[in-house]
Amino acid sequence: MDRATALTEAFLNTLSPADADLANLRQAVEEVARDVITVEKNDPDWAAARVLRRIVEPDRVISFGVTWTDDAGDVQVNRGWRVQASNAIGPYKGGLRFHPAVTLDDLRFLAFEQCFKNALTGLPLGGAKGGSDFDPSGRSDAEIMRFCQAFMRQLAPHIGPDKDVPAGDINVGAREIGYLFGAWRQMSGIYAGALTGKAPAYGGSEIRTEATGYGLIYFVQAMLARTGAAITGHRVAISGKGNVATHAARKAIDEGATVITLSDTSGTLYAPDGFDHAAIDWVVQRKAQGADLSDPPRHIAAQFCEGAQPWAQDADIALPCATQNEIDEKAAQALVDNGVQLLAEGANMPTTRDGLRVLRKARVTYAPGKAANAGGVAVSGLEMSQMSHRRFMSADEVDQALRTLMSDIHDRVATEGKGDGGIDYARGANLAGYRRLAQAITAQGVI
Ligand code: GLU
């Protein structure tokens, strides 16, 4: 057993027994620990401060009931959470996810990952995540509003522009942020940036909605540029049909790539000659209606492959943009067999441990979500400063700033990840994020 493996195993044994069953958290922590634990042990100050152990332990986990009334007049009960992981480098920051399958395990791993992602942006943003097991599908607009207001009644005491600034995540977009912000503003009596992802009409940033997807493509472009390549002409397979997937697809098309898939849990929409914007409009419309991707109209020149993942098509680049653990060993093998050379994560931790092993063995260039999808939270950071200054940037200015942020993140990660066999982006992201957190946590003492 090598030193890093032995130290990682010993480290995992120091975690709270109460977390033993949190499989996603352990997966995320193990991946980081493997890369950073020797660096921590080699630095007497960081080792003494027990930096990594302190990042794994969230500052607090807030759990609350959300009681609201549906359109039929029946009382509904859901559970809500906010995991405030670390505010060592800035106010707690991270999205809210509404999904019936959301568990505390998911939110713990996402909050842990967010600490590293936010550190990589170079902006003053701590790490957090939250959400609810509320299922928005099939709910009316009025029900979504009442749920968001009830959720905020419980969350409001714990957030604020210098304290904790939630944003969107799966199933929480501009509409939900609007209702959440309206409720917070009314309850607090303050007009300030306690949430990001707001519409530009009331203190939001241009390009925030597009930022994660656009940023993903900018990151891929930076990766390709290192080898003198461009995204133009590459075939790109994307999973998902939400905000990240569709905006990544749009930007990839605009930059000259051929986007061949989008997907949901019912199957994959496959366009051998590539999607155009009209086809993506149709996907967005179907999602808004709560419908799947079957039965595409003739003009979009795509076929629906029921029950299939997008990884069986011949692509050069894969962008998993749906959810965690969607690329297991089998999916990774399919990608490798189909000739994929680069995979960049638009979702958070979409690749399982076994999937990662397959990609590494086949020498697929791999960019972890904490670097590749950091564009969303980076523009959230810009939204926070625009709101504080009360001075807003144009869409072009934000887009340009996003390009620069992603290229800076790429360079930070590439510098840390440089090794004999080329660049290990996962290691680079873990190390670069860790170093910033370690400096901050150590400097501020044992608190
Ligand atoms: N939910 C997004 C993420 O996973 C954005 C978080 C934010 O803007 O605070 O990074």
Coordinates of C-alpha atoms in Angstrom, one line a residue, residues 86-329:
S86 CA -17.1 26.3 5.8
N87 CA -16.9 30.1 5.8
A88 CA -13.2 30.3 6.1
I89 CA -12.7 32.2 2.9
G90 CA -16.1 34.0 2.5
P91 CA -19.8 33.8 3.4
Y92 CA -21.3 30.3 3.0
K93 CA -22.2 29.9 -0.6
G94 CA -23.9 27.1 -2.7
G95 CA -27.1 26.1 -4.3
L96 CA -30.5 24.7 -3.2
R97 CA -31.7 21.5 -4.8
F98 CA -35.4 20.4 -4.8
H99 CA -35.7 16.8 -5.7
P100 CA -37.7 13.9 -4.1
A101 CA -34.5 11.8 -3.9
V102 CA -32.4 14.5 -2.1
T103 CA -30.8 13.1 1.1
L104 CA -28.6 14.7 3.7
D105 CA -25.8 12.5 2.3
D106 CA -26.1 14.3 -1.1
L107 CA -26.1 17.7 0.5
R108 CA -23.2 16.9 2.7
F109 CA -21.0 15.7 -0.2
L110 CA -22.2 18.7 -2.3
A111 CA -21.3 21.2 0.4
F112 CA -17.9 19.6 0.9
E113 CA -17.2 19.8 -2.9
Q114 CA -18.5 23.3 -3.0
C115 CA -15.8 24.4 -0.5
F116 CA -13.1 23.4 -3.0
K117 CA -14.9 24.6 -6.1
N118 CA -15.5 28.0 -4.5
A119 CA -11.9 28.2 -3.4
L120 CA -10.8 27.5 -7.0
T121 CA -12.7 30.5 -8.3
G122 CA -10.3 32.8 -6.5
L123 CA -13.3 34.7 -5.1
P124 CA -14.2 35.1 -1.4
L125 CA -16.9 32.4 -1.3
G126 CA -17.3 29.8 1.5
G127 CA -19.0 26.4 0.9
A128 CA -22.6 25.3 1.6
K129 CA -25.5 23.4 0.0
G130 CA -29.1 23.0 0.8
G131 CA -32.4 21.8 -0.5
S132 CA -35.5 19.8 0.1
D133 CA -37.1 16.4 -0.8
F134 CA -39.9 18.5 -2.4
D135 CA -40.9 17.2 -5.9
P136 CA -41.8 20.1 -8.1
S137 CA -42.8 18.0 -11.1
G138 CA -46.5 18.4 -11.9
R139 CA -46.9 21.2 -9.3
S140 CA -48.7 24.5 -10.4
D141 CA -46.9 27.8 -10.3
A142 CA -49.0 28.8 -7.2
E143 CA -47.8 25.6 -5.4
I144 CA -44.2 26.3 -6.3
M145 CA -44.6 29.8 -4.9
R146 CA -46.2 28.6 -1.6
F147 CA -43.6 25.9 -1.2
C148 CA -40.7 28.4 -1.7
Q149 CA -42.3 30.9 0.8
A150 CA -42.7 28.1 3.4
F151 CA -39.1 27.0 2.8
M152 CA -37.8 30.5 3.2
R153 CA -39.8 31.0 6.4
Q154 CA -37.6 28.3 7.9
L155 CA -34.3 29.3 6.2
A156 CA -34.4 33.1 6.5
P157 CA -32.9 33.3 10.0
H158 CA -29.8 31.5 8.8
I159 CA -28.9 33.4 5.6
G160 CA -27.9 37.0 4.6
P161 CA -25.5 38.7 2.2
D162 CA -22.5 38.4 4.6
K163 CA -23.6 35.2 6.2
D164 CA -24.9 32.6 3.8
V165 CA -25.9 33.2 0.2
P166 CA -27.9 30.3 -1.4
A167 CA -28.5 30.0 -5.2
G168 CA -30.1 27.5 -7.5
D169 CA -29.3 24.0 -8.3
I170 CA -31.3 21.1 -9.7
N171 CA -35.0 22.2 -10.1
V172 CA -34.2 25.6 -8.5
G173 CA -34.0 28.2 -11.3
A174 CA -34.9 31.9 -11.8
R175 CA -38.6 31.3 -10.9
E176 CA -37.8 29.6 -7.6
I177 CA -35.1 32.1 -6.7
G178 CA -37.6 34.9 -7.4
Y179 CA -40.1 33.5 -5.0
L180 CA -37.4 32.7 -2.4
F181 CA -36.0 36.2 -2.6
G182 CA -39.4 37.9 -2.4
A183 CA -40.1 36.0 0.8
W184 CA -36.7 36.8 2.3
R185 CA -37.0 40.5 1.4
Q186 CA -40.4 40.7 3.0
M187 CA -39.3 38.8 6.2
S188 CA -36.1 40.6 6.7
G189 CA -37.2 44.1 5.6
I190 CA -33.9 44.4 3.8
Y191 CA -33.0 44.7 0.2
A192 CA -29.7 42.9 -0.2
G193 CA -28.0 40.0 -2.0
A194 CA -29.0 37.1 0.3
L195 CA -29.5 35.0 -2.8
T196 CA -27.9 34.8 -6.2
G197 CA -29.5 33.7 -9.5
K198 CA -31.9 36.6 -9.3
A199 CA -33.2 38.1 -12.5
P200 CA -31.4 41.2 -13.7
A201 CA -34.6 43.2 -13.1
Y202 CA -34.1 43.0 -9.4
G203 CA -30.4 42.8 -8.6
G204 CA -29.3 39.7 -10.6
S205 CA -26.4 39.4 -12.9
E206 CA -26.6 39.0 -16.7
I207 CA -25.4 35.5 -17.8
R208 CA -26.0 33.9 -14.4
T209 CA -28.5 31.4 -15.8
E210 CA -26.1 30.5 -18.7
A211 CA -22.9 30.6 -16.6
T212 CA -22.4 27.0 -15.5
G213 CA -23.0 25.7 -19.1
Y214 CA -21.0 28.4 -20.8
G215 CA -18.2 28.1 -18.2
L216 CA -18.0 24.4 -18.9
I217 CA -17.3 25.0 -22.6
Y218 CA -14.8 27.7 -21.8
F219 CA -13.0 25.3 -19.5
V220 CA -13.0 22.6 -22.2
Q221 CA -11.6 25.2 -24.7
A222 CA -8.8 26.0 -22.2
M223 CA -8.0 22.3 -21.9
L224 CA -7.9 21.9 -25.7
A225 CA -5.9 25.1 -26.2
R226 CA -3.0 23.6 -24.2
T227 CA -2.6 21.0 -27.0
G228 CA -3.1 23.5 -29.7
A229 CA -6.6 22.2 -30.4
A230 CA -10.0 23.9 -30.6
I231 CA -13.6 22.7 -29.9
T232 CA -14.6 23.4 -33.5
G233 CA -15.5 20.3 -35.4
H234 CA -15.5 18.0 -32.3
R235 CA -18.5 15.8 -31.6
V236 CA -19.9 16.4 -28.1
A237 CA -22.2 14.0 -26.2
I238 CA -24.1 15.8 -23.3
S239 CA -26.3 14.2 -20.7
G240 CA -29.1 16.0 -19.0
K241 CA -31.7 18.5 -20.3
G242 CA -31.6 21.1 -17.6
N243 CA -29.9 24.5 -17.3
V244 CA -26.3 23.2 -17.4
A245 CA -26.8 20.8 -20.3
T246 CA -28.8 23.1 -22.5
H247 CA -26.6 26.1 -22.1
A248 CA -23.4 24.0 -22.6
A249 CA -25.0 22.7 -25.7
R250 CA -25.9 26.1 -27.0
K251 CA -22.4 27.5 -26.3
A252 CA -20.7 24.4 -27.9
I253 CA -22.8 24.9 -31.0
D254 CA -21.9 28.6 -31.2
E255 CA -18.2 27.7 -30.9
G256 CA -18.5 25.3 -33.9
A257 CA -18.9 21.9 -32.2
T258 CA -21.4 19.2 -33.1
V259 CA -23.6 18.4 -30.1
I260 CA -25.1 14.9 -30.7
T261 CA -27.0 14.1 -27.5
L262 CA -29.1 15.5 -24.6
S263 CA -30.9 13.1 -22.3
D264 CA -33.1 12.5 -19.3
T265 CA -34.0 9.5 -17.2
S266 CA -36.4 8.2 -19.8
G267 CA -33.7 8.1 -22.6
T268 CA -31.5 9.9 -25.0
L269 CA -32.2 12.3 -27.8
Y270 CA -29.6 11.5 -30.5
A271 CA -28.9 13.9 -33.4
P272 CA -26.2 12.3 -35.6
D273 CA -25.7 15.5 -37.5
G274 CA -25.9 17.7 -34.4
F275 CA -28.5 19.8 -32.6
D276 CA -29.4 23.3 -33.6
H277 CA -30.9 26.0 -31.4
A278 CA -34.4 25.2 -32.4
A279 CA -33.9 21.6 -31.2
I280 CA -32.7 22.8 -27.9
D281 CA -35.7 25.2 -27.7
W282 CA -37.9 22.1 -28.0
V283 CA -36.0 20.3 -25.2
V284 CA -36.3 23.3 -22.9
Q285 CA -40.1 23.6 -23.7
R286 CA -40.6 19.8 -23.0
K287 CA -38.8 20.1 -19.6
A288 CA -40.9 23.2 -18.7
Q289 CA -44.0 21.1 -19.5
G290 CA -42.7 18.2 -17.3
A291 CA -42.6 16.0 -20.4
D292 CA -39.8 13.6 -21.5
L293 CA -37.9 13.7 -24.8
S294 CA -39.8 11.1 -26.7
D295 CA -41.6 12.0 -30.0
P296 CA -39.3 14.8 -31.2
P297 CA -40.9 16.7 -34.1
R298 CA -39.5 16.1 -37.6
H299 CA -37.7 19.4 -37.9
I300 CA -35.2 18.7 -35.2
A301 CA -33.7 15.7 -37.0
A302 CA -33.1 13.6 -33.9
Q303 CA -34.2 10.2 -32.7
F304 CA -35.2 9.2 -29.2
C305 CA -33.4 6.2 -27.8
E306 CA -35.6 4.9 -25.0
G307 CA -33.9 3.9 -21.8
A308 CA -30.4 4.6 -23.3
Q309 CA -27.6 6.8 -21.9
P310 CA -25.9 9.1 -24.3
W311 CA -22.5 7.4 -24.0
A312 CA -23.0 4.8 -26.8
Q313 CA -22.6 7.3 -29.6
D314 CA -19.4 8.2 -31.3
A315 CA -18.2 11.4 -29.6
D316 CA -14.8 13.0 -29.0
I317 CA -15.9 14.9 -25.9
A318 CA -18.3 13.8 -23.1
L319 CA -20.0 16.3 -20.8
P320 CA -22.1 14.7 -18.1
C321 CA -24.5 17.4 -17.0
A322 CA -27.3 15.5 -15.3
T323 CA -26.5 14.4 -11.7
Q324 CA -24.1 12.5 -9.4
N325 CA -22.9 9.0 -10.2
E326 CA -24.4 8.8 -13.7
I327 CA -21.1 7.5 -15.2
D328 CA -20.4 4.1 -13.6
E329 CA -17.9 1.5 -14.8

